[in-house]
Amino acid sequence: MAIQTINPATDEVIKTFQAHSAAQVEEKLKAADKAFDNWKRTSFEERAKHMLRCAEILEQDAEKYGRIITLEMGKPLKDATAEVQKCAKVCRYYADNAADFLKDEEVVSGASRSLIAYEPLGVVLAVMPWNFPFWQVFRFLAPALMAGNVGVLKHASNVPQCALAIEEIIHRAGFPKDVFHTLLVESKAVDAIIENSIVKAVTLTGSEGAGSKVAEKAGSEIKKTVLELGGSDPFIILDDADLEEAASVAVKSRMVNTGQSCIAAKRFIVLESIADAFLGKMKEKMESLRTGDPLTDTCDYGPLARKDLAEELEQQVRESVEKGAKVVLEGGREGKDSAYFKPMIIQNPKPGSPAYEDELFGPVAIVFVVKDEEEAIRIANDHRYGLAGTVFTGDKERGLRVARQVETGAMFVNAMVASTPEMPFGGIKKSGYGRELSYIGIREFTNQKSIWIS
């Protein structure tokens, strides 16, 4: 089976790779397992030396690696370059803080001494998506390696060059050869990898369906998982909000990565007293966005990552409109053979329609007009996903009160949702479980061992 890089902007096949065979995968897993025996004994200082070199490479060659991202999944080059640079930050964060996060924790008890030790698990399998093909790997990889684990990556099949480039960066940074491997395999190969006794844990960022399958398989093998899945993030605009700022942030949040982000704002919940004013500003700002060749500086948003994704989004919008949603801003797919999708705004979709029930992974803003704060919170929580959300208000205490009532893993007041190394990242409900980033994230794949000395 061949794995291909297809440029979504041109539909050109850029490069073809032969998938790794089952025997090759087994060989790489055994090599990783052997590498773990030595890597787990290295000092934090030794690990940090390589991780800081990794950060330097990412910063020095950000545009080179950003160009690979753009060619494989269509993100504008300026955004792809920024993604690579962000990866350097997470490398530096864990290089600087891992030793402190994982130091023995003394506990007062009936023993003469008792403590909690944080010890690495071994080979961790990462199943990663295409939408942030560098960042989502490095936010797993930096803490995993700094904790003393080793990693194997099953990346999305449409970003093989990104997957191989990450392996190259790890090698350039001086890490031992086998502490990280990219596995070029199809999704159907994942079950066998999870079943392999060498693999001790699994982390997945992806769809609800993929997460369910991986969790089921890992559960049958009694292996730890962390899942970061879909999101349909609410963005609440209260009647005391700065509407100009709220509209600017709303459009930026909806259009980040051409709307292909799990933490992009998707459902805009606005009080009726300010709805017309807010919608007017939001519509104006979305209409001003420019598209085109994502390799140029003038491109604000690129194509969706694949043509079938544009087709699926088109069908979700069509069905939602047929079931009662109002189109506020016309847009949509540029043609049946195109991955480009012009931004749209639809209003008040009905329960049972895709825009109400599902995640629309692309540049379509869904607006709900509600009578008051209480109804805004009710609509925000009326969804199976609970990843993140935003509330805009002129009163920070009011914002905090609302943030506490919205059922998500994170809430941002007067700001766009974003992942940052210092704060834990992950969701609740069907958005998954477990956390990445922060001190919490690095401890997810450790044995939190209790030691009691009498």
Short mmCIF file of C-alpha atoms in Angstrom, two decimals:
data_model
loop_
_atom_site.label_atom_id
_atom_site.label_comp_id
_atom_site.label_asym_id
_atom_site.label_seq_id
_atom_site.Cartn_x
_atom_site.Cartn_y
_atom_site.Cartn_z
CA MET A 1 0.00 0.00 0.00
CA ALA A 2 1.35 3.43 -0.94
CA ILE A 3 0.99 6.50 1.27
CA GLN A 4 0.83 9.74 -0.71
CA THR A 5 1.39 13.43 -0.25
CA ILE A 6 -1.32 15.22 -2.27
CA ASN A 7 -1.23 19.03 -2.35
CA PRO A 8 -4.86 20.03 -1.57
CA ALA A 9 -4.41 23.40 -3.29
CA THR A 10 -3.53 21.82 -6.64
CA ASP A 11 -4.60 18.16 -6.26
CA GLU A 12 -1.05 17.24 -7.34
CA VAL A 13 0.56 14.03 -6.06
CA ILE A 14 3.88 15.29 -4.73
CA LYS A 15 5.44 12.16 -3.32
CA THR A 16 4.61 8.52 -2.72
CA PHE A 17 5.89 6.30 0.09
CA GLN A 18 5.68 2.56 0.57
CA ALA A 19 3.97 1.68 3.82
CA HIS A 20 6.00 -0.16 6.44
CA SER A 21 5.32 -3.88 6.55
CA ALA A 22 4.28 -5.69 9.72
CA ALA A 23 7.83 -7.06 9.98
CA GLN A 24 9.31 -3.56 9.72
CA VAL A 25 6.93 -2.27 12.39
CA GLU A 26 7.91 -5.13 14.70
CA GLU A 27 11.58 -4.36 14.13
CA LYS A 28 11.08 -0.68 15.00
CA LEU A 29 9.09 -1.52 18.12
CA LYS A 30 11.81 -3.88 19.34
CA ALA A 31 14.44 -1.22 18.70
CA ALA A 32 12.41 1.34 20.64
CA ASP A 33 11.95 -1.07 23.53
CA LYS A 34 15.69 -1.71 23.68
CA ALA A 35 16.38 2.04 23.55
CA PHE A 36 14.05 2.57 26.52
CA ASP A 37 16.27 0.43 28.77
CA ASN A 38 19.02 3.01 28.40
CA TRP A 39 16.98 6.18 27.94
CA LYS A 40 15.05 5.77 31.21
CA ARG A 41 18.36 5.86 33.08
CA THR A 42 19.57 9.14 31.57
CA SER A 43 19.52 12.29 33.67
CA PHE A 44 17.11 15.15 33.12
CA GLU A 45 20.14 17.26 32.20
CA GLU A 46 21.06 14.85 29.40
CA ARG A 47 17.49 14.77 28.08
CA ALA A 48 17.18 18.56 28.28
CA LYS A 49 20.38 19.03 26.25
CA HIS A 50 18.84 17.22 23.29
CA MET A 51 15.41 18.81 23.76
CA LEU A 52 16.90 22.31 23.68
CA ARG A 53 18.80 21.40 20.51
CA CYS A 54 15.48 20.24 19.09
CA ALA A 55 14.02 23.68 19.84
CA GLU A 56 16.94 25.37 18.08
CA ILE A 57 16.42 23.27 14.94
CA LEU A 58 12.70 24.06 14.89
CA GLU A 59 13.41 27.78 15.20
CA GLN A 60 16.21 27.84 12.63
CA ASP A 61 14.36 25.81 10.01
CA ALA A 62 10.79 26.91 10.77
CA GLU A 63 10.00 27.99 7.22
CA LYS A 64 11.53 24.84 5.71
CA TYR A 65 9.32 22.61 7.82
CA GLY A 66 6.38 24.99 7.51
CA ARG A 67 6.53 24.59 3.74
CA ILE A 68 6.14 20.80 4.13
CA ILE A 69 3.05 21.37 6.28
CA THR A 70 1.55 23.73 3.68
CA LEU A 71 2.19 21.38 0.78
CA GLU A 72 0.68 18.40 2.59
CA MET A 73 -2.44 19.87 4.24
CA GLY A 74 -2.96 23.37 2.83
CA LYS A 75 -2.32 25.61 5.83
CA PRO A 76 -1.09 29.11 4.80
CA LEU A 77 2.71 29.18 5.00
CA LYS A 78 2.78 31.98 7.58
CA ASP A 79 0.58 29.89 9.87
CA ALA A 80 2.55 26.71 9.21
CA THR A 81 5.80 28.47 10.06
CA ALA A 82 4.24 29.79 13.28
CA GLU A 83 3.18 26.24 14.15
CA VAL A 84 6.75 24.98 13.87
CA GLN A 85 7.98 27.86 16.03
CA LYS A 86 5.35 27.03 18.65
CA CYS A 87 6.76 23.50 18.81
CA ALA A 88 10.09 24.99 19.88
CA LYS A 89 8.34 26.60 22.85
CA VAL A 90 6.97 23.30 24.15
CA CYS A 91 10.41 21.73 23.79
CA ARG A 92 11.99 24.51 25.84
CA TYR A 93 9.19 24.39 28.42
CA TYR A 94 9.71 20.73 29.24
CA ALA A 95 13.49 20.94 28.98
CA ASP A 96 13.35 23.63 31.66
CA ASN A 97 10.66 22.14 33.90
CA ALA A 98 10.55 18.33 33.59
CA ALA A 99 12.97 17.70 36.47
CA ASP A 100 10.85 19.78 38.81
CA PHE A 101 7.55 18.32 37.61
CA LEU A 102 8.77 14.74 38.12
CA LYS A 103 10.86 15.04 41.26
CA ASP A 104 9.94 12.79 44.18
CA GLU A 105 6.99 14.18 46.08
CA GLU A 106 7.33 13.80 49.83
CA VAL A 107 4.12 12.87 51.67
CA VAL A 108 3.35 13.17 55.38
CA SER A 109 2.05 9.81 56.62
CA GLY A 110 2.49 7.24 59.36
CA ALA A 111 5.74 6.03 57.79
CA SER A 112 9.18 7.25 58.72
CA ARG A 113 9.27 8.45 55.11
CA SER A 114 6.79 8.19 52.26
CA LEU A 115 6.93 9.60 48.78
CA ILE A 116 5.43 9.50 45.30
CA ALA A 117 7.91 8.74 42.52
CA TYR A 118 7.17 9.44 38.84
CA GLU A 119 8.73 6.77 36.64
CA PRO A 120 8.47 6.33 32.84
CA LEU A 121 6.28 3.58 31.36
CA GLY A 122 8.18 2.65 28.21
CA VAL A 123 7.07 2.74 24.56
CA VAL A 124 4.15 5.12 24.01
CA LEU A 125 2.20 4.98 20.74
CA ALA A 126 0.94 8.33 19.41
CA VAL A 127 -1.87 8.31 16.83
CA MET A 128 -1.97 11.85 15.44
CA PRO A 129 -4.09 13.87 12.96
CA TRP A 130 -3.22 16.07 9.99
CA ASN A 131 -4.61 19.48 11.04
CA PHE A 132 -1.64 20.56 13.20
CA PRO A 133 0.83 17.93 12.00
CA PHE A 134 3.82 19.26 13.95
CA TRP A 135 2.28 20.81 17.06
CA GLN A 136 0.09 17.88 18.02
CA VAL A 137 3.06 15.53 17.78
CA PHE A 138 5.46 17.73 19.74
CA ARG A 139 3.00 18.42 22.56
CA PHE A 140 3.08 14.65 23.13
CA LEU A 141 6.71 14.06 22.23
CA ALA A 142 8.44 16.71 24.34
CA PRO A 143 6.96 15.63 27.69
CA ALA A 144 7.13 11.92 26.81
CA LEU A 145 10.85 11.98 26.04
CA MET A 146 11.67 14.27 28.96
CA ALA A 147 9.85 11.83 31.27
CA GLY A 148 12.13 9.02 30.08
CA ASN A 149 9.63 7.33 27.77
CA VAL A 150 10.22 6.56 24.10
CA GLY A 151 7.74 7.18 21.31
CA VAL A 152 6.40 5.68 18.12
CA LEU A 153 4.22 7.77 15.81
CA LYS A 154 1.39 6.68 13.58
CA HIS A 155 0.62 9.94 11.81
CA ALA A 156 -2.28 10.71 9.47
CA SER A 157 -1.76 9.12 6.06
CA ASN A 158 -1.92 12.44 4.18
CA VAL A 159 1.08 13.98 6.04
CA PRO A 160 3.88 11.39 5.67
CA GLN A 161 6.55 14.00 4.96
CA CYS A 162 5.68 15.80 8.19
CA ALA A 163 5.94 12.51 10.07
CA LEU A 164 9.35 11.74 8.60
CA ALA A 165 10.55 15.31 9.13
CA ILE A 166 9.78 15.05 12.85
CA GLU A 167 11.84 11.86 13.06
CA GLU A 168 14.65 13.66 11.26
CA ILE A 169 14.53 16.55 13.75
CA ILE A 170 14.81 14.17 16.70
CA HIS A 171 17.84 12.53 15.13
CA ARG A 172 19.45 15.91 14.27
CA ALA A 173 18.99 16.95 17.91
CA GLY A 174 21.23 14.09 19.03
CA PHE A 175 18.66 11.87 20.72
CA PRO A 176 19.57 8.17 20.65
CA LYS A 177 18.46 6.76 17.30
CA ASP A 178 15.64 4.54 18.50
CA VAL A 179 13.92 6.69 21.14
CA PHE A 180 11.51 7.86 18.43
CA HIS A 181 10.22 6.16 15.30
CA THR A 182 7.71 7.15 12.64
CA LEU A 183 5.58 4.25 11.43
CA LEU A 184 4.20 4.72 7.92
CA VAL A 185 1.09 2.55 8.22
CA GLU A 186 -2.64 2.72 7.55
CA SER A 187 -5.19 3.11 10.33
CA LYS A 188 -6.10 -0.57 10.08
CA ALA A 189 -2.60 -1.44 11.37
CA VAL A 190 -3.12 0.37 14.69
CA ASP A 191 -4.93 -2.49 16.46
CA ALA A 192 -2.00 -4.85 15.99
CA ILE A 193 0.44 -2.22 17.27
CA ILE A 194 -1.66 -1.66 20.40
CA GLU A 195 -1.84 -5.43 20.95
CA ASN A 196 1.95 -5.66 20.87
CA SER A 197 3.23 -6.15 24.43
CA ILE A 198 6.05 -3.69 23.79
CA VAL A 199 3.59 -0.78 23.62
CA LYS A 200 2.70 0.35 27.14
CA ALA A 201 0.31 3.27 26.49
CA VAL A 202 -1.48 5.15 23.71
CA THR A 203 -2.28 8.80 23.09
CA LEU A 204 -4.63 9.85 20.31
CA THR A 205 -5.74 13.18 18.94
CA GLY A 206 -8.49 12.78 16.38
CA SER A 207 -12.14 12.07 15.78
CA GLU A 208 -14.64 10.68 18.24
CA GLY A 209 -14.90 7.51 16.18
CA ALA A 210 -11.15 6.95 16.08
CA GLY A 211 -10.88 7.62 19.79
CA SER A 212 -13.61 5.12 20.59
CA LYS A 213 -11.88 2.38 18.58
CA VAL A 214 -8.46 3.04 20.08
CA ALA A 215 -9.86 3.20 23.62
CA GLU A 216 -11.72 -0.08 23.09
CA LYS A 217 -8.62 -1.87 21.84
CA ALA A 218 -6.33 -0.37 24.49
CA GLY A 219 -8.89 -1.19 27.18
CA SER A 220 -8.96 -4.82 26.10
CA GLU A 221 -5.17 -4.83 26.52
CA ILE A 222 -5.32 -2.94 29.86
CA LYS A 223 -3.24 -0.05 28.54
CA LYS A 224 -3.43 3.59 29.55
CA THR A 225 -4.87 6.05 27.02
CA VAL A 226 -5.18 9.80 26.68
CA LEU A 227 -7.75 10.95 24.14
CA GLU A 228 -8.20 14.46 22.71
CA LEU A 229 -11.17 14.23 20.38
CA GLY A 230 -13.71 16.47 18.68
CA GLY A 231 -15.06 19.78 19.82
CA SER A 232 -17.90 22.13 18.97
CA ASP A 233 -16.69 25.00 21.08
CA PRO A 234 -19.19 27.64 22.21
CA PHE A 235 -18.30 31.34 21.94
CA ILE A 236 -20.69 33.35 24.14
CA ILE A 237 -21.14 37.09 23.55
CA LEU A 238 -22.88 38.85 26.44
CA ASP A 239 -24.66 42.19 26.20
CA ASP A 240 -21.85 44.16 27.89
CA ALA A 241 -19.11 42.87 25.55
CA ASP A 242 -16.88 45.02 23.35
CA LEU A 243 -18.50 43.95 20.06
CA GLU A 244 -15.66 45.09 17.81
CA GLU A 245 -13.13 43.04 19.77
CA ALA A 246 -15.51 40.12 20.16
CA ALA A 247 -16.21 40.00 16.41
CA SER A 248 -12.49 40.17 15.55
CA VAL A 249 -11.62 37.35 17.92
CA ALA A 250 -14.67 35.34 16.81
CA VAL A 251 -13.65 35.41 13.16
CA LYS A 252 -10.03 34.63 13.96
CA SER A 253 -11.08 31.73 16.17
CA ARG A 254 -13.50 30.31 13.59
CA MET A 255 -11.02 30.67 10.72
CA VAL A 256 -7.84 29.40 12.38
CA ASN A 257 -6.42 26.66 10.16
CA THR A 258 -9.32 27.30 7.74
CA GLY A 259 -11.67 26.22 10.52
CA GLN A 260 -10.00 22.82 10.87
CA SER A 261 -9.20 22.95 14.55
CA CYS A 262 -10.74 21.02 17.41
CA ILE A 263 -10.59 24.17 19.57
CA ALA A 264 -11.80 26.59 16.90
CA ALA A 265 -14.93 28.44 18.01
CA LYS A 266 -17.82 26.83 16.15
CA ARG A 267 -21.05 27.86 17.93
CA PHE A 268 -21.48 31.61 18.48
CA ILE A 269 -24.11 32.26 21.13
CA VAL A 270 -25.13 35.91 21.21
CA LEU A 271 -27.76 37.75 23.26
CA GLU A 272 -30.60 39.06 21.09
CA SER A 273 -30.20 42.68 22.24
CA ILE A 274 -26.81 42.87 20.47
CA ALA A 275 -27.23 40.13 17.86
CA ASP A 276 -27.74 42.37 14.81
CA ALA A 277 -24.76 44.57 15.66
CA PHE A 278 -22.49 41.60 16.34
CA LEU A 279 -23.55 39.71 13.22
CA GLY A 280 -22.97 42.77 11.06
CA LYS A 281 -19.40 43.11 12.30
CA MET A 282 -18.71 39.38 12.06
CA LYS A 283 -20.04 39.17 8.52
CA GLU A 284 -17.96 42.18 7.39
CA LYS A 285 -14.77 40.72 8.83
CA MET A 286 -15.34 37.26 7.29
CA GLU A 287 -16.03 38.80 3.87
CA SER A 288 -12.69 40.64 4.01
CA LEU A 289 -10.62 37.45 4.26
CA ARG A 290 -8.52 36.50 1.25
CA THR A 291 -7.78 33.06 -0.13
CA GLY A 292 -5.54 31.72 -2.87
CA ASP A 293 -2.17 29.99 -2.99
CA PRO A 294 -1.32 29.12 0.64
CA LEU A 295 2.38 29.56 -0.11
CA THR A 296 1.86 33.33 -0.63
CA ASP A 297 1.85 36.02 2.08
CA THR A 298 -1.52 37.38 0.96
CA CYS A 299 -3.45 34.18 1.72
CA ASP A 300 -5.56 34.38 4.91
CA TYR A 301 -7.04 30.90 4.54
CA GLY A 302 -6.22 27.96 2.32
CA PRO A 303 -8.06 24.90 1.06
CA LEU A 304 -9.38 22.21 3.33
CA ALA A 305 -6.91 19.38 3.73
CA ARG A 306 -8.71 17.04 1.30
CA LYS A 307 -11.51 17.29 -1.26
CA ASP A 308 -13.63 14.73 0.57
CA LEU A 309 -13.56 16.93 3.67
CA ALA A 310 -14.93 19.86 1.66
CA GLU A 311 -17.62 17.59 0.24
CA GLU A 312 -18.60 16.38 3.72
CA LEU A 313 -18.82 19.93 5.08
CA GLU A 314 -20.94 20.97 2.10
CA GLN A 315 -23.37 18.14 2.84
CA GLN A 316 -23.57 19.04 6.55
CA VAL A 317 -24.45 22.65 5.70
CA ARG A 318 -26.99 21.62 3.07
CA GLU A 319 -28.78 19.27 5.46
CA SER A 320 -28.77 21.87 8.25
CA VAL A 321 -30.33 24.50 5.98
CA GLU A 322 -32.93 22.04 4.74
CA LYS A 323 -33.86 21.41 8.39
CA GLY A 324 -34.34 25.10 9.17
CA ALA A 325 -31.04 26.93 9.59
CA LYS A 326 -30.86 30.40 8.02
CA VAL A 327 -27.92 31.37 5.78
CA VAL A 328 -26.53 34.72 6.93
CA LEU A 329 -23.38 34.72 4.80
CA GLU A 330 -23.31 32.82 1.51
CA GLY A 331 -20.22 30.80 0.72
CA GLY A 332 -19.31 27.16 0.36
CA ARG A 333 -17.35 24.91 -1.94
CA GLU A 334 -15.85 26.49 -5.03
CA GLY A 335 -16.53 23.44 -7.20
CA LYS A 336 -17.02 19.70 -6.96
CA ASP A 337 -13.34 19.08 -7.70
CA SER A 338 -12.04 21.71 -5.28
CA ALA A 339 -10.91 21.54 -1.66
CA TYR A 340 -11.43 25.30 -1.28
CA PHE A 341 -14.46 26.36 0.79
CA LYS A 342 -15.52 30.01 1.18
CA PRO A 343 -16.53 31.07 4.73
CA MET A 344 -20.20 30.87 5.66
CA ILE A 345 -22.43 31.96 8.55
CA ILE A 346 -25.62 30.06 9.34
CA GLN A 347 -28.08 30.92 12.10
CA ASN A 348 -30.29 29.04 14.55
CA PRO A 349 -29.93 25.43 13.33
CA LYS A 350 -32.54 23.06 14.66
CA PRO A 351 -31.92 20.11 17.00
CA GLY A 352 -31.30 16.99 14.98
CA SER A 353 -29.40 18.80 12.22
CA PRO A 354 -25.62 18.44 11.71
CA ALA A 355 -24.94 22.08 12.62
CA TYR A 356 -26.65 21.56 15.98
CA GLU A 357 -25.47 18.04 16.84
CA ASP A 358 -22.09 17.53 15.19
CA GLU A 359 -18.73 19.21 14.65
CA LEU A 360 -18.43 21.23 11.43
CA PHE A 361 -14.72 21.00 10.65
CA GLY A 362 -14.25 23.95 8.34
CA PRO A 363 -15.00 27.66 7.84
CA VAL A 364 -18.70 27.67 8.78
CA ALA A 365 -19.81 29.77 11.76
CA ILE A 366 -22.99 28.66 13.53
CA VAL A 367 -24.85 31.48 15.31
CA PHE A 368 -27.48 31.06 18.03
CA VAL A 369 -29.49 34.12 19.12
CA VAL A 370 -30.67 33.75 22.73
CA LYS A 371 -32.67 35.92 25.11
CA ASP A 372 -30.38 35.94 28.16
CA GLU A 373 -27.29 34.63 29.92
CA GLU A 374 -29.10 31.59 31.31
CA GLU A 375 -30.20 30.45 27.86
CA ALA A 376 -26.70 31.05 26.51
CA ILE A 377 -25.26 28.66 29.08
CA ARG A 378 -27.98 26.10 28.35
CA ILE A 379 -27.23 26.15 24.60
CA ALA A 380 -23.48 26.01 25.24
CA ASN A 381 -23.92 22.85 27.33
CA ASP A 382 -26.45 21.21 25.01
CA HIS A 383 -23.81 19.23 23.11
CA ARG A 384 -22.03 15.91 23.49
CA TYR A 385 -18.64 17.62 23.15
CA GLY A 386 -16.93 19.54 25.94
CA LEU A 387 -13.47 20.59 24.80
CA ALA A 388 -13.20 24.35 25.31
CA GLY A 389 -15.08 27.61 25.00
CA THR A 390 -15.02 31.40 25.21
CA VAL A 391 -17.13 34.10 26.82
CA PHE A 392 -16.89 37.81 25.98
CA THR A 393 -18.08 40.36 28.53
CA GLY A 394 -17.15 43.75 29.94
CA ASP A 395 -17.31 42.33 33.46
CA LYS A 396 -14.52 39.84 34.27
CA GLU A 397 -16.33 38.51 37.34
CA ARG A 398 -19.40 37.84 35.21
CA GLY A 399 -17.13 36.11 32.72
CA LEU A 400 -15.67 33.90 35.45
CA ARG A 401 -19.17 33.04 36.69
CA VAL A 402 -20.27 31.96 33.22
CA ALA A 403 -16.98 30.13 32.56
CA ARG A 404 -17.50 27.99 35.65
CA GLN A 405 -20.95 26.91 34.39
CA VAL A 406 -19.94 25.83 30.87
CA GLU A 407 -19.10 22.11 30.65
CA THR A 408 -15.68 22.07 29.02
CA GLY A 409 -12.07 21.22 29.76
CA ALA A 410 -11.09 24.88 29.32
CA MET A 411 -12.77 28.29 29.19
CA PHE A 412 -11.26 31.58 28.00
CA VAL A 413 -12.69 34.95 29.04
CA ASN A 414 -12.29 37.74 26.47
CA ALA A 415 -9.75 35.70 24.51
CA MET A 416 -9.53 33.03 21.81
CA VAL A 417 -9.09 29.45 22.95
CA ALA A 418 -5.51 28.30 22.47
CA SER A 419 -3.22 25.59 23.79
CA THR A 420 -0.17 26.73 25.69
CA PRO A 421 2.52 24.65 27.43
CA GLU A 422 1.77 26.09 30.87
CA MET A 423 -1.91 25.06 31.01
CA PRO A 424 -3.40 21.54 30.86
CA PHE A 425 -5.23 20.76 27.62
CA GLY A 426 -8.05 18.27 27.06
CA GLY A 427 -11.80 17.83 27.25
CA ILE A 428 -14.72 16.13 28.93
CA LYS A 429 -17.82 14.29 27.66
CA LYS A 430 -17.25 12.96 24.12
CA SER A 431 -14.24 15.25 23.69
CA GLY A 432 -12.12 12.68 25.48
CA TYR A 433 -10.21 12.32 28.73
CA GLY A 434 -6.78 12.84 30.17
CA ARG A 435 -4.64 15.94 29.75
CA GLU A 436 -1.69 17.08 27.69
CA LEU A 437 0.70 19.93 28.54
CA SER A 438 1.42 21.50 31.94
CA TYR A 439 2.82 19.39 34.80
CA ILE A 440 -0.35 17.29 34.52
CA GLY A 441 0.44 16.25 30.95
CA ILE A 442 3.95 15.01 31.62
CA ARG A 443 2.66 12.87 34.50
CA GLU A 444 0.00 11.12 32.38
CA PHE A 445 2.47 8.57 31.03
CA THR A 446 4.36 7.87 34.22
CA ASN A 447 3.97 5.26 36.91
CA GLN A 448 2.94 7.34 39.90
CA LYS A 449 4.55 5.00 42.39
CA SER A 450 3.91 5.15 46.12
CA ILE A 451 6.97 4.31 48.22
CA TRP A 452 6.51 3.71 51.97
CA ILE A 453 9.51 3.38 54.31
CA SER A 454 8.82 2.04 57.77
#
